[in-house]
Tab-separated table of C-alpha atoms in Angstrom:
chain	number	residue	atom	x	y	z
G	807	PHE	CA	-29.946	6.698	18.860
G	808	LEU	CA	-32.422	8.260	21.309
G	809	ALA	CA	-32.749	11.446	19.252
G	810	SER	CA	-33.603	9.439	16.150
G	811	ARG	CA	-36.131	7.413	18.146
G	812	LEU	CA	-37.739	10.649	19.358
G	813	PHE	CA	-37.932	11.968	15.792
G	814	PHE	CA	-39.324	8.647	14.545
G	815	THR	CA	-42.011	8.662	17.253
G	816	PHE	CA	-43.074	12.200	16.355
G	817	PHE	CA	-43.013	11.332	12.633
G	818	CYS	CA	-45.174	8.234	13.183
G	819	ILE	CA	-47.717	10.001	15.369
G	820	VAL	CA	-48.100	12.872	12.915
G	821	PHE	CA	-48.248	10.888	9.684
G	822	ILE	CA	-50.428	8.044	10.924
G	823	SER	CA	-52.916	10.385	12.573
G	824	SER	CA	-52.894	12.661	9.505
G	825	GLY	CA	-53.755	9.722	7.283
G	826	PHE	CA	-56.572	8.574	9.535
G	827	LEU	CA	-57.898	12.121	9.927
G	828	PHE	CA	-57.876	12.725	6.190
G	829	TYR	CA	-59.652	9.415	5.613
G	830	VAL	CA	-62.475	10.008	8.107
G	831	GLU	CA	-62.900	13.779	7.671
G	832	HIS	CA	-62.467	14.285	3.924
G	833	ALA	CA	-65.915	13.058	2.895
G	834	LEU	CA	-67.918	15.168	5.371
G	835	ASN	CA	-65.491	17.978	6.098
G	836	GLY	CA	-63.775	18.414	2.740
G	837	GLU	CA	-63.675	22.173	3.094
G	838	GLU	CA	-61.249	22.003	5.997
G	839	PHE	CA	-59.638	18.611	5.300
G	840	GLY	CA	-59.474	18.916	1.524
G	841	THR	CA	-55.937	17.579	1.147
G	842	PHE	CA	-53.553	15.409	3.125
G	843	PHE	CA	-51.526	18.550	3.821
G	844	ASP	CA	-54.546	20.056	5.631
G	845	ALA	CA	-54.712	16.981	7.866
G	846	PHE	CA	-50.936	17.122	8.355
G	847	TYR	CA	-51.155	20.808	9.320
G	848	PHE	CA	-53.931	20.070	11.802
G	849	SER	CA	-51.935	17.200	13.322
G	850	ILE	CA	-48.868	19.384	13.854
G	851	VAL	CA	-50.946	22.207	15.361
G	852	ALA	CA	-52.848	19.842	17.653
G	853	LEU	CA	-49.802	17.805	18.699
G	854	THR	CA	-47.805	20.897	19.605
G	855	THR	CA	-50.861	22.149	21.554
G	856	VAL	CA	-50.889	25.447	19.666
G	857	GLY	CA	-54.504	24.898	18.601
G	858	PHE	CA	-55.174	27.753	16.184
G	859	GLY	CA	-58.777	26.597	15.719
G	860	ASP	CA	-58.897	27.302	11.996
G	861	ILE	CA	-59.328	23.588	11.227
G	862	ALA	CA	-61.316	21.234	13.433
G	863	PRO	CA	-62.672	17.723	12.990
G	864	ILE	CA	-66.469	17.478	12.926
G	865	THR	CA	-66.960	13.714	12.857
G	866	GLN	CA	-66.924	11.612	15.980
G	867	TRP	CA	-64.102	9.431	14.616
G	868	GLY	CA	-62.090	12.507	13.718
G	869	ARG	CA	-62.380	13.741	17.280
G	870	VAL	CA	-61.460	10.319	18.684
G	871	ILE	CA	-58.360	10.205	16.462
G	872	THR	CA	-57.433	13.708	17.612
G	873	ILE	CA	-57.771	12.713	21.264
G	874	ILE	CA	-55.615	9.617	20.751
G	875	MET	CA	-53.035	11.648	18.822
G	876	ILE	CA	-52.768	14.316	21.508
G	877	LEU	CA	-52.601	11.800	24.359
G	878	SER	CA	-49.947	9.733	22.610
G	879	GLY	CA	-47.915	12.868	21.923
G	880	VAL	CA	-48.214	14.055	25.511
G	881	ILE	CA	-47.171	10.628	26.820
G	882	PHE	CA	-44.538	9.314	24.401
G	883	ILE	CA	-42.619	12.426	23.359
G	884	PRO	CA	-41.782	13.720	26.879
G	885	TRP	CA	-41.013	10.180	28.017
G	886	GLN	CA	-38.482	9.689	25.224
G	887	LEU	CA	-37.163	13.238	25.585
G	888	SER	CA	-36.476	12.614	29.282
G	889	GLY	CA	-34.454	9.526	28.365
G	890	LEU	CA	-32.417	11.586	25.913
G	891	ILE	CA	-31.783	14.303	28.504
G	892	LYS	CA	-30.796	11.747	31.149
G	893	ARG	CA	-28.272	10.239	28.768
G	894	LEU	CA	-26.856	13.654	27.858
G	895	VAL	CA	-26.523	14.636	31.525
G	896	ARG	CA	-24.856	11.321	32.389
G	897	SER	CA	-22.333	11.640	29.569
G	898	SER	CA	-21.214	15.157	30.527
């Protein structure tokens, strides 16, 4: 149950932020955010803190969405992962 909740949290953060990023960046930054897949790629790279730098939001709202996405990933994913690890340690 906890593993599926962790996956669902990651899935929600990535897809919701990708949709918002595509919506706010596509009109002004269509070169980099030309498709939803570009926004999805950027969300994965930013959320995993790899940060290649090949795609970057240029609008203020795009940057705000990126900040919220990264903060939510840094807060929620480790929090849920720690619950999963605690349960696995307790059961062994």
